[in-house]
Coordinates of C-alpha atoms in Angstrom, one line a residue:
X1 CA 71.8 86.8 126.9
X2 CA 73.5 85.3 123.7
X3 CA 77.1 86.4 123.4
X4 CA 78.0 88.7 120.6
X5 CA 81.1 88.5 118.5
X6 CA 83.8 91.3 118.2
X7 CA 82.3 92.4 114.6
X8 CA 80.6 91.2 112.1
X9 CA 83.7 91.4 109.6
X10 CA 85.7 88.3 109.0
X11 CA 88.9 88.8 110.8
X12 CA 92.3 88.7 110.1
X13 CA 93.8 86.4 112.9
X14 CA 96.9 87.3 114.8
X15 CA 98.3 84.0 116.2
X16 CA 100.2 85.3 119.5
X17 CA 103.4 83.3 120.2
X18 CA 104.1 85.4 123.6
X19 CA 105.5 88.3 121.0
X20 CA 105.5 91.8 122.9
X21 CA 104.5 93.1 119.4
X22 CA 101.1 91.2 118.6
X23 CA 99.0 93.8 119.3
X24 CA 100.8 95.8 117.2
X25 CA 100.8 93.2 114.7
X26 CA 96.8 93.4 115.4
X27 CA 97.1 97.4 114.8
X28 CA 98.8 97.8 111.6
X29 CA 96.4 95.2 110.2
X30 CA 93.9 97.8 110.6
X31 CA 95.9 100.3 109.5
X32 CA 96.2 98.4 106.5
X33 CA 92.2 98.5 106.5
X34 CA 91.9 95.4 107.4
X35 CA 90.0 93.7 110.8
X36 CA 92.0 91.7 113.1
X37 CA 91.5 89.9 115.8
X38 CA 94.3 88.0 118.3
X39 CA 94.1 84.5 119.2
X40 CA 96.9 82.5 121.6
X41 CA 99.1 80.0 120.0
X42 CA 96.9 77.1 122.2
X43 CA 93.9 77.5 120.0
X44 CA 93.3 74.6 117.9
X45 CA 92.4 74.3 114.1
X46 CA 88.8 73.6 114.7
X47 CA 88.6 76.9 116.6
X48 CA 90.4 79.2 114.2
X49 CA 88.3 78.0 111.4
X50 CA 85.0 78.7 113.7
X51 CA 86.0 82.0 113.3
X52 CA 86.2 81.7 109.4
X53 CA 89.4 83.8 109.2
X54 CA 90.2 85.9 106.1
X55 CA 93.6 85.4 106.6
X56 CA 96.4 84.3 109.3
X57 CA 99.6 86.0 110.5
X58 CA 101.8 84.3 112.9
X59 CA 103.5 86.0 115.4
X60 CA 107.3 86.3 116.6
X61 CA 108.0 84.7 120.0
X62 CA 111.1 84.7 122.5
X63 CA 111.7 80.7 122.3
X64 CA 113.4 78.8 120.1
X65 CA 111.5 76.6 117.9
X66 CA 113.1 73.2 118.3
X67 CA 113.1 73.5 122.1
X68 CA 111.5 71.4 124.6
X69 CA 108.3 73.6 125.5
X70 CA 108.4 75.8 123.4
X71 CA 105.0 77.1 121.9
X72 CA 103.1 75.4 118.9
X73 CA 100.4 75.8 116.7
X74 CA 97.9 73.0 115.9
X75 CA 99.5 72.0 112.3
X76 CA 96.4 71.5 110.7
X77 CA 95.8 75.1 110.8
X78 CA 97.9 75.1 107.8
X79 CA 95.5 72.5 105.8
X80 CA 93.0 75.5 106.2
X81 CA 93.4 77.2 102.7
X82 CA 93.7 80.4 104.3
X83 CA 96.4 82.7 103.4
X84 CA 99.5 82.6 105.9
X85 CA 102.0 85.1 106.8
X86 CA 104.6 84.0 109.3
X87 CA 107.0 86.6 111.3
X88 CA 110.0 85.5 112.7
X89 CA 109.3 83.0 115.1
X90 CA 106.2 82.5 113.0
X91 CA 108.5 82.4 110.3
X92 CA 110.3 79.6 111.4
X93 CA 107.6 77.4 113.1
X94 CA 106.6 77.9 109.5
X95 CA 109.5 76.4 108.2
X96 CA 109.7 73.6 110.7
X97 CA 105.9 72.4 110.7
X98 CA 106.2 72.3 106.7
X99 CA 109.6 70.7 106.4
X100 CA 112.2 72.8 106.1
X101 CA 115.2 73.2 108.9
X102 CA 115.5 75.4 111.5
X103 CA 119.2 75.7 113.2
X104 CA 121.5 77.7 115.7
X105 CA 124.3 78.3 113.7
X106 CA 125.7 81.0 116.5
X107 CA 124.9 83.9 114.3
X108 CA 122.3 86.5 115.4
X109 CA 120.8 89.4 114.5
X110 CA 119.5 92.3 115.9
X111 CA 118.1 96.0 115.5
X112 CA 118.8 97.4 112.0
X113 CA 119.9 94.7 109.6
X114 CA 120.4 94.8 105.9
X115 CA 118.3 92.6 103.9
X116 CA 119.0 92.2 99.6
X117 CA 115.1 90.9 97.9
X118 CA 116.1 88.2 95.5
X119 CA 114.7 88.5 91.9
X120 CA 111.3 90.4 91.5
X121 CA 110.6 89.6 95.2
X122 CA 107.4 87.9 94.5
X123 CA 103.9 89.1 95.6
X124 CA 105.1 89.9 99.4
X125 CA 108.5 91.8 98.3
X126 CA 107.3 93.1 94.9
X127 CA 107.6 96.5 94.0
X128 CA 110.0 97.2 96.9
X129 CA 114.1 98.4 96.7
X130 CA 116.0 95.4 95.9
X131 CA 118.3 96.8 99.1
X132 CA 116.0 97.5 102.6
X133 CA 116.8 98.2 106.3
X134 CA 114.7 95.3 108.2
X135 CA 114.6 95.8 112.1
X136 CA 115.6 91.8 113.3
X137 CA 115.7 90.0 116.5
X138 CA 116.6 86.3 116.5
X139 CA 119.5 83.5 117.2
X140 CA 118.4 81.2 115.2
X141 CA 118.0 80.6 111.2
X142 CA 115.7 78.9 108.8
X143 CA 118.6 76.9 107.4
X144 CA 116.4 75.3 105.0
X145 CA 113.4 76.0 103.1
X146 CA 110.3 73.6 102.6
X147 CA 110.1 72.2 99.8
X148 CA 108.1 75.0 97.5
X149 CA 108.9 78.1 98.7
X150 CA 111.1 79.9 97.0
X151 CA 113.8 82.8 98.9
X152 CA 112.3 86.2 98.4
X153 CA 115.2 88.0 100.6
X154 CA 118.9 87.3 102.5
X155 CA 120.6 88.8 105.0
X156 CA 124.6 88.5 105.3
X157 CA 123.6 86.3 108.7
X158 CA 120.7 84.8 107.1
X159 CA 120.1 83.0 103.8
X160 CA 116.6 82.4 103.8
X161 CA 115.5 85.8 105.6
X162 CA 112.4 85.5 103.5
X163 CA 110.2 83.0 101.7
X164 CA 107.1 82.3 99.7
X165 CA 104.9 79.1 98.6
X166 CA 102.5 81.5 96.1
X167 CA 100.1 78.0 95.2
X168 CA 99.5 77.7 98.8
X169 CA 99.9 81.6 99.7
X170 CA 101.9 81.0 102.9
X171 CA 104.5 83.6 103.4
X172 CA 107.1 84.4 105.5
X173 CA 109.9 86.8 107.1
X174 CA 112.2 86.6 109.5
X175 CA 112.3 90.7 110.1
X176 CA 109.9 92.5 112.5
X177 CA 107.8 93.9 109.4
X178 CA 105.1 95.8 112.1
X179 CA 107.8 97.5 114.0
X180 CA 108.4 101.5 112.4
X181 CA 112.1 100.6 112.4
X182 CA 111.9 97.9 109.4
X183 CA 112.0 101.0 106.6
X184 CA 109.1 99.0 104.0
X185 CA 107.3 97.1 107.0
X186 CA 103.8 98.2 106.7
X187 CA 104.2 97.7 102.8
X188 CA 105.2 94.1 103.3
X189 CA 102.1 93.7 105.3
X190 CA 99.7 95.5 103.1
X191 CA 101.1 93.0 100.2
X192 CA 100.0 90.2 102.3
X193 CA 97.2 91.3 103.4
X194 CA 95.8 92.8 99.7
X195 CA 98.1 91.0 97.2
X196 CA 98.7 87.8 98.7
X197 CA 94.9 86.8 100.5
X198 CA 93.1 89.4 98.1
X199 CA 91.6 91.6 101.3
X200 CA 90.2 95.0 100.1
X201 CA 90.6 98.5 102.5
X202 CA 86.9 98.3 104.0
X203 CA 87.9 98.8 107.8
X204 CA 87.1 102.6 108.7
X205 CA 85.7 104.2 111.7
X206 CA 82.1 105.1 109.1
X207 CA 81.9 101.7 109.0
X208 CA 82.3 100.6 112.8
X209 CA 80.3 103.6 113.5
X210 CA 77.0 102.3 111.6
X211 CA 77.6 98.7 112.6
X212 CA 77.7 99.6 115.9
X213 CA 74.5 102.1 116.2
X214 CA 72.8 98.8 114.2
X215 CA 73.5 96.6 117.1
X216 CA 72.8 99.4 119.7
X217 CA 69.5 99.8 118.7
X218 CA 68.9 95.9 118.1
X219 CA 70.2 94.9 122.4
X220 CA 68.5 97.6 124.0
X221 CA 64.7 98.6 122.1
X222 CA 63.0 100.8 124.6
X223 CA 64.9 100.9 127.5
X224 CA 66.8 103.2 129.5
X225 CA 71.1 103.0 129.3
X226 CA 73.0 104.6 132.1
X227 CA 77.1 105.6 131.5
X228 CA 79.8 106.6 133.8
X229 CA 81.4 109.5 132.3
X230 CA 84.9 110.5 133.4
X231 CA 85.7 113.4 130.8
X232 CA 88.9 110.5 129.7
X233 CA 88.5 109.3 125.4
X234 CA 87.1 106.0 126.3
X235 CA 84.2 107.3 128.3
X236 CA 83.7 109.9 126.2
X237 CA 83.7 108.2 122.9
X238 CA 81.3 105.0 124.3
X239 CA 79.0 107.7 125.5
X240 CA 78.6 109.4 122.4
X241 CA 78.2 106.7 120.1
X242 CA 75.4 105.0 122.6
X243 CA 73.8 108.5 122.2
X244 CA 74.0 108.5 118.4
X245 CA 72.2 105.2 118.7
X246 CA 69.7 105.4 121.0
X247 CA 69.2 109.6 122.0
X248 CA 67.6 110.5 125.5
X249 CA 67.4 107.1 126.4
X250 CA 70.9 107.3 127.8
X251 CA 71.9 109.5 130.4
X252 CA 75.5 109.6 131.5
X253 CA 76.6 110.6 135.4
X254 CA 79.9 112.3 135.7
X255 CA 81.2 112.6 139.0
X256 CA 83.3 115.3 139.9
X257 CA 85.7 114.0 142.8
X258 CA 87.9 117.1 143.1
X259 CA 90.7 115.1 141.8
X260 CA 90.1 116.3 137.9
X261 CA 92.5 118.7 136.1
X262 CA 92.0 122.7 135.6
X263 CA 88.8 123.3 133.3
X264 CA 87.8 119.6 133.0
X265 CA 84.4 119.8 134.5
X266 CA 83.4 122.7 132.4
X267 CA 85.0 120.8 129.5
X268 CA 82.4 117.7 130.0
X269 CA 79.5 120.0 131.0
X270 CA 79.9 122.6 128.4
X271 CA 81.7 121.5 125.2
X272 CA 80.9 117.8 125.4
X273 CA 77.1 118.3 126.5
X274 CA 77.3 120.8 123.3
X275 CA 78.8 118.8 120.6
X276 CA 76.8 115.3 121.6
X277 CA 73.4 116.9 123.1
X278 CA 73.8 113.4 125.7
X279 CA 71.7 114.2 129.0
X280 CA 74.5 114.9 131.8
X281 CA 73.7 114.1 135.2
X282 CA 76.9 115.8 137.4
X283 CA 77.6 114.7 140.9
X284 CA 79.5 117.0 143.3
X285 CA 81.9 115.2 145.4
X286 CA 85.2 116.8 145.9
X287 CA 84.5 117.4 149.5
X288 CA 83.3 113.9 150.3
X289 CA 86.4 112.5 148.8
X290 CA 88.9 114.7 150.5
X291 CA 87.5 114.3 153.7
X292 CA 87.9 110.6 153.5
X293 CA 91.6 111.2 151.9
X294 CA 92.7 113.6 154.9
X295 CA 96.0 112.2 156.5
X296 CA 96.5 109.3 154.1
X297 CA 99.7 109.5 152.2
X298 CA 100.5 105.0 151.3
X299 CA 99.6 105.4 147.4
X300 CA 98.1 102.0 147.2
X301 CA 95.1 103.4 150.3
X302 CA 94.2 106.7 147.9
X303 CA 93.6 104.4 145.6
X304 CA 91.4 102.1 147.2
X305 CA 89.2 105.4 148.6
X306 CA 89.1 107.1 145.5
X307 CA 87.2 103.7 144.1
X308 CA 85.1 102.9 147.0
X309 CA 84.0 107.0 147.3
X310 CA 83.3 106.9 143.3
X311 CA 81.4 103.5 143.5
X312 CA 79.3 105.2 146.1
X313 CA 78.3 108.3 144.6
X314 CA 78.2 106.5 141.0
X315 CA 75.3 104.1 143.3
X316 CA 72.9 106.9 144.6
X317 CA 72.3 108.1 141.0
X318 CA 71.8 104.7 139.4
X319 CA 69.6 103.9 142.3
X320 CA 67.7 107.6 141.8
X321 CA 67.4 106.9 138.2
X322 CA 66.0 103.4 138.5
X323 CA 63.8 104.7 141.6
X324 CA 62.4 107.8 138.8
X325 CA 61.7 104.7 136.4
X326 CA 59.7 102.7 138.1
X327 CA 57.5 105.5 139.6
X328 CA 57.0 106.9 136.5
X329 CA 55.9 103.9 134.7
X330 CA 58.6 104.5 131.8
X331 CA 61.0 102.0 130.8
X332 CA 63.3 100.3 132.6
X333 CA 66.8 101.0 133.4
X334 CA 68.6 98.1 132.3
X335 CA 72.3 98.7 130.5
X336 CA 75.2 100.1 131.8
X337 CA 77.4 101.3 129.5
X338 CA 81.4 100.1 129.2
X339 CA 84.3 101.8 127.2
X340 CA 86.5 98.5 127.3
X341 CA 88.8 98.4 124.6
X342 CA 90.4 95.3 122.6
X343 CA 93.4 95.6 124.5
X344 CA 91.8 95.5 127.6
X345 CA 90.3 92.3 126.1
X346 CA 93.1 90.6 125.2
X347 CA 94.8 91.4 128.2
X348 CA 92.2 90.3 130.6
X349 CA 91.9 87.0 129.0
X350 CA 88.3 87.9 127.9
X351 CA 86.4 86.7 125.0
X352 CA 83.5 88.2 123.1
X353 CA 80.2 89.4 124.4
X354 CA 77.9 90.7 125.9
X355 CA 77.9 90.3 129.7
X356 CA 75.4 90.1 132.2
X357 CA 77.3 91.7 135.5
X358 CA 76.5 92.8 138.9
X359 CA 79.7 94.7 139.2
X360 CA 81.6 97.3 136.9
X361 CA 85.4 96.5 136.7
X362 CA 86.1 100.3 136.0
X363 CA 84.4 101.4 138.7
X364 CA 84.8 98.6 141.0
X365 CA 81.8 97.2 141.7
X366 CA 77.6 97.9 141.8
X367 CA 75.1 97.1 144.2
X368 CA 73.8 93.6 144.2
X369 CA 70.2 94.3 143.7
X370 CA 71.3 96.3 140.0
X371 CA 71.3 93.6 137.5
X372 CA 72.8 95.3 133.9
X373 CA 73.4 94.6 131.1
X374 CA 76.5 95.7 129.5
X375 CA 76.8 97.7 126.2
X376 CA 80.9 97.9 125.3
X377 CA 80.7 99.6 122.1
X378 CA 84.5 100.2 121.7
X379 CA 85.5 95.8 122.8
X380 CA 86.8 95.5 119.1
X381 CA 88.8 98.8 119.1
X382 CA 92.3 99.9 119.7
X383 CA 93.3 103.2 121.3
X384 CA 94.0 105.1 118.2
X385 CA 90.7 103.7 116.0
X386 CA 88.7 105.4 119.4
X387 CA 89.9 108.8 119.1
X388 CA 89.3 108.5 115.0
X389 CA 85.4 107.1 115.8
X390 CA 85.5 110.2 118.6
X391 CA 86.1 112.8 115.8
X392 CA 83.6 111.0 113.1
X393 CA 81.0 111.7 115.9
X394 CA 81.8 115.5 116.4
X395 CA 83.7 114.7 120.0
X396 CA 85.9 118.1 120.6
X397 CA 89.4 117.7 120.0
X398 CA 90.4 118.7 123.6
X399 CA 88.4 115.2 125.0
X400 CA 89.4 112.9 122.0
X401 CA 92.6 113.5 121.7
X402 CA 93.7 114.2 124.9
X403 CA 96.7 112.2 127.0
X404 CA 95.2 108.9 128.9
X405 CA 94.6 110.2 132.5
X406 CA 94.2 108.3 135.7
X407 CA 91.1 107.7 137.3
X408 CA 92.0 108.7 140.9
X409 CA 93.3 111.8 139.1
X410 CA 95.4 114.0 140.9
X411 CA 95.3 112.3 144.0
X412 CA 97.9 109.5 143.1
X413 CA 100.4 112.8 141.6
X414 CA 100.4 114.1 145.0
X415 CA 103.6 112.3 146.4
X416 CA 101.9 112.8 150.2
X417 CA 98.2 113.7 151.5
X418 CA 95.8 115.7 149.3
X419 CA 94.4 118.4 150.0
X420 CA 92.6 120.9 148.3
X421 CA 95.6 123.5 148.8
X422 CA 97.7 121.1 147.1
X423 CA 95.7 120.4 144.4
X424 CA 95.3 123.9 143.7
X425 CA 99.4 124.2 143.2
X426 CA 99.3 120.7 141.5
X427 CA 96.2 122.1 138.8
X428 CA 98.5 125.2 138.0
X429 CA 101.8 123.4 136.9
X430 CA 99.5 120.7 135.4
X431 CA 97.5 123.6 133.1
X432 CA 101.1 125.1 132.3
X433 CA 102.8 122.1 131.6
X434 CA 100.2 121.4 129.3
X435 CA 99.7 124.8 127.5
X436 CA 103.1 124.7 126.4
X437 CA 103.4 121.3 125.0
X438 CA 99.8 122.4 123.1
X439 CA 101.4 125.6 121.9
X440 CA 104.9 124.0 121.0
X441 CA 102.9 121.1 118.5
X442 CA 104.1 118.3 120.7
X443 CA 100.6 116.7 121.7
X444 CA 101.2 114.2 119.2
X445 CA 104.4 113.1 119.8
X446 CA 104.0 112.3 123.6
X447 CA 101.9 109.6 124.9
X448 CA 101.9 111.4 128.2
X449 CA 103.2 114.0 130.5
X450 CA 102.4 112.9 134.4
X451 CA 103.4 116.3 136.8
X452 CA 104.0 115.4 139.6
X453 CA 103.8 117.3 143.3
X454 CA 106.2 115.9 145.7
X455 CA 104.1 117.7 148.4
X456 CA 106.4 115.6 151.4
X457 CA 109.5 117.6 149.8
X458 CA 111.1 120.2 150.0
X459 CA 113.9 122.1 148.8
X460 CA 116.1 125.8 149.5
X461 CA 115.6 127.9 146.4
X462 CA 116.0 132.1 145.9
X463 CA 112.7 133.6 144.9
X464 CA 112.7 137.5 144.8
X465 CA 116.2 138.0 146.4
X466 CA 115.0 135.6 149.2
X467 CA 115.3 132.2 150.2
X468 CA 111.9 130.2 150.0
X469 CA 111.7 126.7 150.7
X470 CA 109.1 125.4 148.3
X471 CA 108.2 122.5 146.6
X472 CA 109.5 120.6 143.4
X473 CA 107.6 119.6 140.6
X474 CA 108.4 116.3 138.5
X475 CA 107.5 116.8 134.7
X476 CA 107.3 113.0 133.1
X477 CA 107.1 112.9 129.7
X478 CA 106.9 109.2 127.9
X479 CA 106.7 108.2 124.4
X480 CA 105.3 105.0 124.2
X481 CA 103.3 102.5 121.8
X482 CA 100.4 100.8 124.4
X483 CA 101.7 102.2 128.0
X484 CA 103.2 98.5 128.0
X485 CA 106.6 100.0 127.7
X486 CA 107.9 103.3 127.3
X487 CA 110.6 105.5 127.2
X488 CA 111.0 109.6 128.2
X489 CA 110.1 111.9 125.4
X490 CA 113.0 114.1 124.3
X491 CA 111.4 117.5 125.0
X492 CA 113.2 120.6 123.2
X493 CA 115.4 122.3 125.6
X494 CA 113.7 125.6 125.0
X495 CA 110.1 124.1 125.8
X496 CA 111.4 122.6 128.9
X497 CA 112.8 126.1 130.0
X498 CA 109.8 127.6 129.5
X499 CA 107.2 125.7 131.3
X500 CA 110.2 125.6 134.2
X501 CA 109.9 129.5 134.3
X502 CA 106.1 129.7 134.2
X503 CA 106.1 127.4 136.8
X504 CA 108.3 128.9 139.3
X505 CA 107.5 132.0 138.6
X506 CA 103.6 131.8 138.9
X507 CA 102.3 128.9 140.8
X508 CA 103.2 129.5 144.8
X509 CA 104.8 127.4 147.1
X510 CA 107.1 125.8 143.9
X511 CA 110.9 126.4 143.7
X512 CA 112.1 123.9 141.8
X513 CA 111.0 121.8 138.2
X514 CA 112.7 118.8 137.2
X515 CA 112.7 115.9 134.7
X516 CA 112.0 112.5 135.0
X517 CA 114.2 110.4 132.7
X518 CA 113.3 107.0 133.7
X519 CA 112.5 104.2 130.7
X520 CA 109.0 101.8 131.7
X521 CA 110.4 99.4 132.5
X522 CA 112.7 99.8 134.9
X523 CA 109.6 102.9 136.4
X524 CA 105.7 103.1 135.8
X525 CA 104.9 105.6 134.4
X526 CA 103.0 107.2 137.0
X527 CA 105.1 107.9 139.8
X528 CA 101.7 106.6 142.2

């Protein structure tokens, strides 16, 4: 099958440099209404203009420009025509490629910085205060401009902290403009993006929504779709938009291992099934898959169960459904449907389109005699563009915007065996926990909030005048960007209190709550 490219939108390229941030370069592009798209530093001029770019931003980077080894860009990217922004290292492989200087001088700069716009600021620095906090990182300095740029801003470090060619509309700065921290960042970006290349707002979930439903309708004609449902945004967003396309010929398995959190089986059953009218096929496995976790406590073996157990109950329906098809004549079952997102894409290495597979890499793998076709609906997308598609289609607010949630479940937030008496205690904190970050307005601020049941533990507490010797629960709270880092979330002493005393007051067997206040990295954020 011929592959099929991320959209059908021109893209706004994101040259990565090895910058932690170009993702988030990638995201507040969109923000900005505009597509993007990343590409690594290694791609040549030829295959940047294949892609017919609308306009190209140039990362930061950890290296230093002039070293030996360092990355580099293909120069004739800049004999394009295509409007350029470059960010910090960007900014000064910028420099350096069209002859201007780029030196140690042994001053740096970094976090909050003060940076003074000279003159009107041109088209990238226009309309902004002449005085801006600008959130730097960097050693070295564009010493020199190239000749036809004029300095748009200056640090006390740095005298050319910003520049501009306006014939040529390259641009450049040497401040992180994508991070929150730089005070007008997002601005200088959407002056780029709308003064400086001329891009108009026209990237919006309506629009990704009908594009997609288009193309839906175009891979698949009469036949019959299958997708794996885990009650999780990803799934759940995929699966509705597939529906919206195509109707009854989709019918999406969910697969109850026991593992899942209090109320989300009815949630999927009764409030998604309600809101998207998809066809639910539910499999009941809990007791299947604790049997087969009985006595294992090594994190890394629950794992591996919980995916072989799901792969094998995910099988028999597939195998039923294509077995119903075939007797009855109807069409044949031949897509699977995907919720990768872009980062996953990126991440993985992956290109564009549409793949022919005989195994699922979120479910770990399919028999070899079922030959699909995937349908990834959400490959262009970031996190937060899927939970605004989920509530364009109708998705209840309790699936599309909740916290990302493993797929073994609870079984790797039991620090020990599972079993189904500690997954009832384990549900009950969980549901508490979760109720009062709901009821406090907090849902948004959090990326997460892991509990945790160190079932192998336990500790002396008093309980009703007596001693108990119960268990403790972790409460994990992160703030974070893309899970690639993160950092614990500064709850309000007065929330944490209370979900402490619901907690040891009503779920059994648990004496003790405490805090996990461990940054990702040096801990995952899981504790499994």
């Amino acid at each position: 099958m011929t592959e099929q490219t991320e959209t059908q939108q021109r893209p706004a390229l994101v040259v990565d440099f090895g910058a932690q941030y170009a993702q988030l370069i990638a995201r507040r592009v969109r923000e900005a209404g505009v597509y993007s798209e990343i590409v690594p530093h290694t791609a040549t001029a030829a295959e940047i203009a294949e892609k017919n770019p609308v306009a190209i931003i140039l990362s930061g980077g950890p290296s230093s420009v002039y070293e030996e080894g360092a990355p580099r860009l293909d120069p004739a990217v800049f004999d394009l025509g295509v409007p350029t922004l470059g960010i910090c290292y960007g900014f000064q492989y910028m420099a350096q490629t069209l002859g201007g200087e780029v030196a140690h001088t042994g001053l740096r700069e970094y976090g909050a910085t003060d940076a003074v716009i000279s003159g009107d600021g041109g088209t990238l620095l226009g309309g902004q205060p002449n005085e801006q906090n600008v959130w730097m990182s960097h050693g070295d300095q564009v010493a020199t401009a190239p000749e036809g740029f004029e300095v748009l801003a200056t640090t006390e470090a740095t005298k050319v902290a910003a520049f501009a060619d306006e014939e040529r509309r390259f641009y450049g700065v040497q401040w992180h403009p994508e991070v929150k921290h730089s005070d007008h960042g997002q601005r200088v970006l959407e002056n780029f993006l709308h003064k400086g290349a001329g891009l108009a707002s026209d990237w919006n979930p309506d629009n990704v929504i009908a594009e997609q439903v288009e193309r839906i309708r175009e891979q698949v004609g009469d036949a019959r779709v299958i997708s794996a449902l885990s009650g999780g945004v990803d799934s759940a967003v995929s699966t509705a938009l597939v529906h919206k396309a195509i109707g009854d010929q989709l019918t999406a398995v969910f697969v109850d291992h026991g593992l899942l959190r209090k109320g989300e089986r009815e949630q999927v059953e009764k409030d998604y099934v309600e809101s998207t009218g998809v066809r639910l096929i539910t499999v009941d496995a809990a007791d299947t898959f604790l049997g087969h976790l009985a006595g294992v406590t090594d994190p890394e073996e629950k794992r591996k169960i919980i995916g072989r157990e799901f792969i094998r109950a995910f099988e028999k329906v597939q195998l039923d459904l294509v077995a119903e098809a075939k007797a009855s004549g109807g069409a044949p079952v031949k897509f699977l449907v995907q919720g990768t997102l872009y980062p996953d894409v990126v991440e993985s290495g992956g290109g564009a389109g549409t793949a022919n597979i005989k195994s699922h890499h979120n479910v770990g793998g399919l028999p070899d005699d079922l030959d699909f076709e995937l349908i990834e609906p959400l490959r262009a997308l970031f996190k937060d563009e899927v939970r605004a598609i989920g509530r364009e289609l109708g998705i209840p607010e309790a699936i599309v915007g909740r916290q990302p949630f493993p797929g073994p479940g609870l079984g790797i937030r039991i620090i020990g065996e599972v079993t189904k008496d500690r997954l009832e205690i384990l549900r009950e904190a969980d549901a508490i926990a979760r109720e009062e970050l709901t009821k406090a307005g907090l849902d948004q601020e959090i990326w997460q909030c892991p509990v945790v049941l160190l079932a192998d533990v336990r500790s002396v507490g008093v309980q009703g005048d007596g001693r108990t010797y119960g268990h403790p629960i972790v409460l994990r709270p992160v703030s974070s960007e893309d899970a690639m880092t993160a950092d614990w979330t500064r709850l309000p002493y007065d929330v944490l209190s209370k979900i402490s005393n619901r907690i040891t007051n009503s779920v059994r067997d648990v004496n003790r709550v405490v805090l996990d206040v461990t940054s990702k990295p040096p801990g995952t954020i899981e504790w499994e």
